[in-house]
Amino acid sequence: MRILVQKFGGTSVATPERRAQVASKVSEAVHSGYSPVVVVSAIGRSGDPYATDTFLNLAKGIYSDLPKRELDLLMSCGEVISGTVLVSTLNSIGFEAVLFTGAHAGIITNDDFGDARIVRVEPGAILEQLEKGKVVVVTGFQGITEDGQITTLGRGGSDTTASALGVALEAETIDIYTDVDGIMTADPRIVEDARIIDTVTYNEICQLAYQGAKVIHPRAVEIAMQRNIPLRIKSTFSDAPGTLVTNMLPDRGIGTDITNDRIITGIAHTPNVTQLKVLTENTPDLHLTDKRIFKALALADISVDFISVQTEAVEFTVSDEVASKAIKILQNMGFEPGVIPSCAKVSIVGAGIAGVPGVMADMVEALSDAGVTILQSADSHTTIWVLVHKEDMATAVQALHQKFRLGVC
Ligand code: ADP
Ligand code: MG
């Protein structure tokens, strides 16, 4: 049996016309000899009647502290609705389709409600249906704990479902269908001449995804990478070949001169972060102070990013949502942090960065020419990050895209 996982995002199932296009992708797979497992997200995005955010707002509008277990039960409904609708669509054109929830599909998670991790997949029940020639539609974004509680997997969780199933079923490929023709050099909503990336390594795309390229969830990339299952990001609405994510690029084997290769693969952005700066110079033991600060924030479940520790200060970012909570914690510890709200993190990602001098200098030049102030910066061998004011975010992404000539083939 040649198994293909096909995942369709929320916009792909939003209207009857779009669902017909989904059905034709499934049909193509069957006619090419595949046994498809179709993973589906909830219909539409925030504001649409059956979108996950709509359910969430409904409950929160009544009582904001609904227990996480109940919240997960509610949040899992969106995929059940879209899955049912898709099974109807497929059945109406002659396929025998069957709907599986995360629980039916054997997706076992831990009990971290709202952001559960998949610990194991038991694919037996899906395989049984595939053997009978059925098309199995699986609700994305959800699983079940060992003791039978329904969980959800967090934002982008349907991508994770698709990858986990791809690995468990030893699929030939995992196809992630969305509303763009593939992974692009930057978010096409910001950069008009963003270009589709034909092939990219798991590592690079993971970096881009972690830095905010919403097109695929980084956890999904990591899972596919473990078993080397190729991922393709494609459009539901076109026949474009999309982006292939694999281990090794065909033109980047060992011994390839990377200076001839692309240096920057893409640019990602994450808006809505707050920079906090704590002066630590007058505290007796600097390291202990830094440790205390991060421990207190971690205890309050606040994730910090972009940490830069200097001798006299420590700087880091938190999401705007939790900024006031973080500030209060720091004040209770006796600090008066410097606060810059509404910032954005802009990242350039590329496996070639490490081997090429002057990338950071080019980045600084491009941003200063565009009038963008850099509030903070950091680098690793595949990524350079800068923090800018949110109103400069689009300008920064556009300026960097142009500087590194990502729009030019
Ligand atoms: P889906 O509902 O199919 O999961 P998402 O909204 O999660 O769709 O992801 C697709 C969107 O990701 C695109 O519409 C695009 O605006 C955005 N996006 C952000 N960065 C990129 C990028 N580098 N390449 C392609 N799309 C991107
Ligand atoms: Mg998505």
mmCIF file of C-alpha atoms in Angstrom, residues 11-236:
data_model
loop_
_atom_site.group_PDB
_atom_site.id
_atom_site.type_symbol
_atom_site.label_atom_id
_atom_site.label_comp_id
_atom_site.label_asym_id
_atom_site.label_seq_id
_atom_site.Cartn_x
_atom_site.Cartn_y
_atom_site.Cartn_z
ATOM 1 C CA THR A 11 -9.158 28.160 4.169
ATOM 2 C CA SER A 12 -9.117 25.090 1.910
ATOM 3 C CA VAL A 13 -12.415 23.779 3.282
ATOM 4 C CA ALA A 14 -14.245 27.071 3.748
ATOM 5 C CA THR A 15 -16.709 26.938 0.824
ATOM 6 C CA PRO A 16 -18.367 24.246 -1.323
ATOM 7 C CA GLU A 17 -16.206 25.300 -4.299
ATOM 8 C CA ARG A 18 -13.050 24.953 -2.245
ATOM 9 C CA ARG A 19 -14.120 21.610 -0.849
ATOM 10 C CA ALA A 20 -14.659 20.445 -4.421
ATOM 11 C CA GLN A 21 -11.018 21.342 -5.083
ATOM 12 C CA VAL A 22 -9.978 19.407 -1.977
ATOM 13 C CA ALA A 23 -11.956 16.431 -3.275
ATOM 14 C CA SER A 24 -10.203 16.624 -6.620
ATOM 15 C CA LYS A 25 -6.772 16.525 -4.896
ATOM 16 C CA VAL A 26 -7.912 13.418 -3.027
ATOM 17 C CA SER A 27 -9.241 11.951 -6.259
ATOM 18 C CA GLU A 28 -5.917 12.611 -8.050
ATOM 19 C CA ALA A 29 -4.110 10.777 -5.247
ATOM 20 C CA VAL A 30 -6.398 7.754 -5.526
ATOM 21 C CA HIS A 31 -6.016 7.669 -9.307
ATOM 22 C CA SER A 32 -2.239 7.784 -8.911
ATOM 23 C CA GLY A 33 -2.426 4.612 -6.841
ATOM 24 C CA TYR A 34 -2.215 6.095 -3.345
ATOM 25 C CA SER A 35 -4.258 5.270 -0.274
ATOM 26 C CA PRO A 36 -4.875 8.768 1.048
ATOM 27 C CA VAL A 37 -5.236 9.744 4.684
ATOM 28 C CA VAL A 38 -6.807 13.192 4.714
ATOM 29 C CA VAL A 39 -6.173 15.474 7.702
ATOM 30 C CA VAL A 40 -8.451 18.461 8.002
ATOM 31 C CA SER A 41 -8.449 21.713 10.028
ATOM 32 C CA ALA A 42 -11.487 23.617 11.277
ATOM 33 C CA ILE A 43 -13.332 25.656 8.660
ATOM 34 C CA GLY A 44 -12.132 29.195 8.113
ATOM 35 C CA ARG A 45 -10.334 31.611 10.382
ATOM 36 C CA SER A 46 -11.286 33.812 13.333
ATOM 37 C CA GLY A 47 -14.754 35.296 12.799
ATOM 38 C CA ASP A 48 -16.028 32.450 10.602
ATOM 39 C CA PRO A 49 -18.946 30.565 12.227
ATOM 40 C CA TYR A 50 -17.223 27.182 12.652
ATOM 41 C CA ALA A 51 -13.658 28.372 13.288
ATOM 42 C CA THR A 52 -11.869 27.311 16.480
ATOM 43 C CA ASP A 53 -11.470 30.923 17.613
ATOM 44 C CA THR A 54 -15.219 31.445 17.261
ATOM 45 C CA PHE A 55 -15.951 28.600 19.706
ATOM 46 C CA LEU A 56 -13.303 29.906 22.051
ATOM 47 C CA ASN A 57 -14.805 33.403 22.057
ATOM 48 C CA LEU A 58 -18.250 31.947 22.654
ATOM 49 C CA ALA A 59 -17.121 30.239 25.845
ATOM 50 C CA LYS A 60 -14.849 33.023 27.026
ATOM 51 C CA GLY A 61 -17.644 35.537 26.502
ATOM 52 C CA ILE A 62 -19.537 33.747 29.255
ATOM 53 C CA TYR A 63 -16.788 32.796 31.671
ATOM 54 C CA SER A 64 -13.134 33.487 31.001
ATOM 55 C CA ASP A 65 -11.797 30.789 33.297
ATOM 56 C CA LEU A 66 -13.317 27.688 31.740
ATOM 57 C CA PRO A 67 -11.198 24.679 32.804
ATOM 58 C CA LYS A 68 -8.648 23.626 30.202
ATOM 59 C CA ARG A 69 -10.145 20.164 29.863
ATOM 60 C CA GLU A 70 -13.562 21.545 28.881
ATOM 61 C CA LEU A 71 -11.938 24.175 26.685
ATOM 62 C CA ASP A 72 -10.202 21.389 24.754
ATOM 63 C CA LEU A 73 -13.449 19.504 24.295
ATOM 64 C CA LEU A 74 -14.946 22.660 22.813
ATOM 65 C CA MET A 75 -11.931 23.446 20.666
ATOM 66 C CA SER A 76 -11.915 19.960 19.190
ATOM 67 C CA CYS A 77 -15.384 20.516 17.674
ATOM 68 C CA GLY A 78 -14.221 22.636 14.733
ATOM 69 C CA GLU A 79 -12.363 19.768 13.108
ATOM 70 C CA VAL A 80 -15.239 17.372 13.711
ATOM 71 C CA ILE A 81 -17.501 19.772 11.798
ATOM 72 C CA SER A 82 -15.119 20.257 8.878
ATOM 73 C CA GLY A 83 -14.289 16.536 8.798
ATOM 74 C CA THR A 84 -17.969 15.612 8.585
ATOM 75 C CA VAL A 85 -18.503 18.119 5.800
ATOM 76 C CA LEU A 86 -15.522 16.748 3.907
ATOM 77 C CA VAL A 87 -16.664 13.136 4.290
ATOM 78 C CA SER A 88 -20.037 14.211 2.829
ATOM 79 C CA THR A 89 -18.260 15.910 -0.064
ATOM 80 C CA LEU A 90 -16.137 12.827 -0.781
ATOM 81 C CA ASN A 91 -19.061 10.422 -0.442
ATOM 82 C CA SER A 92 -21.149 12.576 -2.794
ATOM 83 C CA ILE A 93 -18.650 12.007 -5.589
ATOM 84 C CA GLY A 94 -18.441 8.270 -5.074
ATOM 85 C CA PHE A 95 -15.645 7.740 -2.547
ATOM 86 C CA GLU A 96 -16.165 5.660 0.531
ATOM 87 C CA ALA A 97 -14.847 8.019 3.154
ATOM 88 C CA VAL A 98 -14.831 7.549 6.902
ATOM 89 C CA LEU A 99 -14.242 10.169 9.610
ATOM 90 C CA PHE A 100 -11.798 9.511 12.432
ATOM 91 C CA THR A 101 -11.285 11.837 15.389
ATOM 92 C CA GLY A 102 -7.815 12.107 16.894
ATOM 93 C CA ALA A 103 -8.907 9.447 19.382
ATOM 94 C CA HIS A 104 -10.144 7.074 16.657
ATOM 95 C CA ALA A 105 -6.891 7.655 14.797
ATOM 96 C CA GLY A 106 -4.875 6.497 17.816
ATOM 97 C CA ILE A 107 -3.139 9.810 18.440
ATOM 98 C CA ILE A 108 -2.071 9.476 22.064
ATOM 99 C CA THR A 109 -0.909 12.664 23.780
ATOM 100 C CA ASN A 110 0.178 13.845 27.207
ATOM 101 C CA ASP A 111 -2.364 15.782 29.294
ATOM 102 C CA ASP A 112 -1.048 19.270 28.622
ATOM 103 C CA PHE A 113 -4.496 20.533 27.567
ATOM 104 C CA GLY A 114 -4.386 23.225 24.903
ATOM 105 C CA ASP A 115 -0.814 22.406 23.895
ATOM 106 C CA ALA A 116 -0.586 18.635 24.189
ATOM 107 C CA ARG A 117 2.367 16.690 22.783
ATOM 108 C CA ILE A 118 1.877 13.506 20.820
ATOM 109 C CA VAL A 119 3.592 10.667 22.667
ATOM 110 C CA ARG A 120 2.581 7.782 20.418
ATOM 111 C CA VAL A 121 0.423 6.949 17.428
ATOM 112 C CA GLU A 122 -1.443 3.652 17.135
ATOM 113 C CA PRO A 123 -2.278 3.507 13.428
ATOM 114 C CA GLY A 124 -3.967 0.064 13.367
ATOM 115 C CA ALA A 125 -7.542 1.307 12.983
ATOM 116 C CA ILE A 126 -6.616 3.628 10.086
ATOM 117 C CA LEU A 127 -4.706 0.846 8.322
ATOM 118 C CA GLU A 128 -7.719 -1.437 8.626
ATOM 119 C CA GLN A 129 -9.903 1.111 6.804
ATOM 120 C CA LEU A 130 -7.267 1.769 4.156
ATOM 121 C CA GLU A 131 -7.026 -1.968 3.492
ATOM 122 C CA LYS A 132 -10.773 -1.911 2.758
ATOM 123 C CA GLY A 133 -10.208 0.807 0.175
ATOM 124 C CA LYS A 134 -11.719 3.586 2.271
ATOM 125 C CA VAL A 135 -10.484 7.168 2.297
ATOM 126 C CA VAL A 136 -9.783 8.007 5.930
ATOM 127 C CA VAL A 137 -10.471 11.602 6.945
ATOM 128 C CA VAL A 138 -8.833 12.494 10.269
ATOM 129 C CA THR A 139 -9.684 15.560 12.330
ATOM 130 C CA GLY A 140 -6.447 17.491 12.830
ATOM 131 C CA PHE A 141 -5.269 19.281 15.953
ATOM 132 C CA GLN A 142 -6.509 16.730 18.501
ATOM 133 C CA GLY A 143 -5.605 13.596 20.384
ATOM 134 C CA ILE A 144 -6.485 11.594 23.437
ATOM 135 C CA THR A 145 -4.621 10.942 26.666
ATOM 136 C CA GLU A 146 -3.860 7.441 27.946
ATOM 137 C CA ASP A 147 -6.881 7.779 30.233
ATOM 138 C CA GLY A 148 -9.299 8.924 27.559
ATOM 139 C CA GLN A 149 -9.321 12.725 27.824
ATOM 140 C CA ILE A 150 -9.645 14.736 24.609
ATOM 141 C CA THR A 151 -6.726 17.132 24.076
ATOM 142 C CA THR A 152 -5.754 19.704 21.467
ATOM 143 C CA LEU A 153 -2.274 20.249 20.105
ATOM 144 C CA GLY A 154 -1.962 24.043 20.054
ATOM 145 C CA ARG A 155 -1.752 26.463 17.117
ATOM 146 C CA GLY A 156 -0.865 24.819 13.824
ATOM 147 C CA GLY A 157 -1.683 21.474 15.430
ATOM 148 C CA SER A 158 -3.206 19.958 12.289
ATOM 149 C CA ASP A 159 0.200 20.125 10.611
ATOM 150 C CA THR A 160 1.534 18.120 13.550
ATOM 151 C CA THR A 161 -1.269 15.562 13.193
ATOM 152 C CA ALA A 162 -0.374 15.137 9.512
ATOM 153 C CA SER A 163 3.311 14.591 10.238
ATOM 154 C CA ALA A 164 2.706 12.218 13.129
ATOM 155 C CA LEU A 165 0.380 10.123 10.961
ATOM 156 C CA GLY A 166 2.850 10.262 8.083
ATOM 157 C CA VAL A 167 5.555 8.840 10.311
ATOM 158 C CA ALA A 168 3.327 6.223 11.984
ATOM 159 C CA LEU A 169 1.891 5.023 8.664
ATOM 160 C CA GLU A 170 5.263 5.204 6.911
ATOM 161 C CA ALA A 171 3.698 7.418 4.273
ATOM 162 C CA GLU A 172 5.529 8.042 1.028
ATOM 163 C CA THR A 173 4.999 11.793 1.405
ATOM 164 C CA ILE A 174 3.160 14.255 3.618
ATOM 165 C CA ASP A 175 1.398 16.911 1.555
ATOM 166 C CA ILE A 176 0.405 20.084 3.394
ATOM 167 C CA TYR A 177 -2.163 21.913 1.274
ATOM 168 C CA THR A 178 -2.789 25.593 1.968
ATOM 169 C CA ASP A 179 -3.775 28.846 0.233
ATOM 170 C CA VAL A 180 -0.335 29.731 -1.176
ATOM 171 C CA ASP A 181 1.731 27.902 -3.807
ATOM 172 C CA GLY A 182 4.410 26.826 -1.342
ATOM 173 C CA ILE A 183 6.828 28.215 1.192
ATOM 174 C CA MET A 184 7.932 31.613 0.050
ATOM 175 C CA THR A 185 11.004 33.721 0.688
ATOM 176 C CA ALA A 186 8.831 35.937 2.930
ATOM 177 C CA ASP A 187 5.173 36.255 3.860
ATOM 178 C CA PRO A 188 3.465 37.212 0.581
ATOM 179 C CA ARG A 189 1.133 39.469 2.553
ATOM 180 C CA ILE A 190 4.140 41.701 3.265
ATOM 181 C CA VAL A 191 6.456 41.198 0.310
ATOM 182 C CA GLU A 192 4.822 41.428 -3.098
ATOM 183 C CA ASP A 193 7.625 39.778 -5.041
ATOM 184 C CA ALA A 194 8.185 36.937 -2.546
ATOM 185 C CA ARG A 195 9.233 33.833 -4.456
ATOM 186 C CA ILE A 196 8.340 30.174 -3.972
ATOM 187 C CA ILE A 197 11.227 28.109 -2.571
ATOM 188 C CA ASP A 198 11.425 24.884 -4.632
ATOM 189 C CA THR A 199 13.421 22.783 -2.204
ATOM 190 C CA VAL A 200 14.518 23.419 1.332
ATOM 191 C CA THR A 201 16.014 21.378 4.168
ATOM 192 C CA TYR A 202 14.053 20.407 7.262
ATOM 193 C CA ASN A 203 16.420 22.492 9.356
ATOM 194 C CA GLU A 204 15.984 25.679 7.406
ATOM 195 C CA ILE A 205 12.224 25.431 7.290
ATOM 196 C CA CYS A 206 12.131 24.635 10.976
ATOM 197 C CA GLN A 207 14.026 27.837 11.684
ATOM 198 C CA LEU A 208 11.753 29.863 9.407
ATOM 199 C CA ALA A 209 8.686 28.350 11.044
ATOM 200 C CA TYR A 210 9.964 28.948 14.580
ATOM 201 C CA GLN A 211 10.685 32.563 13.646
ATOM 202 C CA GLY A 212 7.113 33.139 12.532
ATOM 203 C CA ALA A 213 6.648 31.836 8.965
ATOM 204 C CA LYS A 214 3.161 30.577 9.696
ATOM 205 C CA VAL A 215 2.868 28.406 6.621
ATOM 206 C CA ILE A 216 3.872 25.240 8.511
ATOM 207 C CA HIS A 217 4.241 24.407 12.180
ATOM 208 C CA PRO A 218 7.839 23.727 13.250
ATOM 209 C CA ARG A 219 6.850 20.698 15.338
ATOM 210 C CA ALA A 220 5.411 19.107 12.206
ATOM 211 C CA VAL A 221 8.727 19.602 10.430
ATOM 212 C CA GLU A 222 10.667 18.064 13.314
ATOM 213 C CA ILE A 223 8.452 14.986 13.368
ATOM 214 C CA ALA A 224 8.751 14.382 9.607
ATOM 215 C CA MET A 225 12.506 14.914 9.853
ATOM 216 C CA GLN A 226 12.884 12.106 12.419
ATOM 217 C CA ARG A 227 11.979 9.508 9.787
ATOM 218 C CA ASN A 228 13.059 11.483 6.762
ATOM 219 C CA ILE A 229 9.584 11.549 5.254
ATOM 220 C CA PRO A 230 9.409 14.190 2.529
ATOM 221 C CA LEU A 231 7.043 17.071 3.205
ATOM 222 C CA ARG A 232 5.490 19.055 0.398
ATOM 223 C CA ILE A 233 3.752 22.385 0.899
ATOM 224 C CA LYS A 234 1.308 23.004 -1.933
ATOM 225 C CA SER A 235 -1.742 24.984 -2.900
ATOM 226 C CA THR A 236 -5.200 23.417 -2.860
#
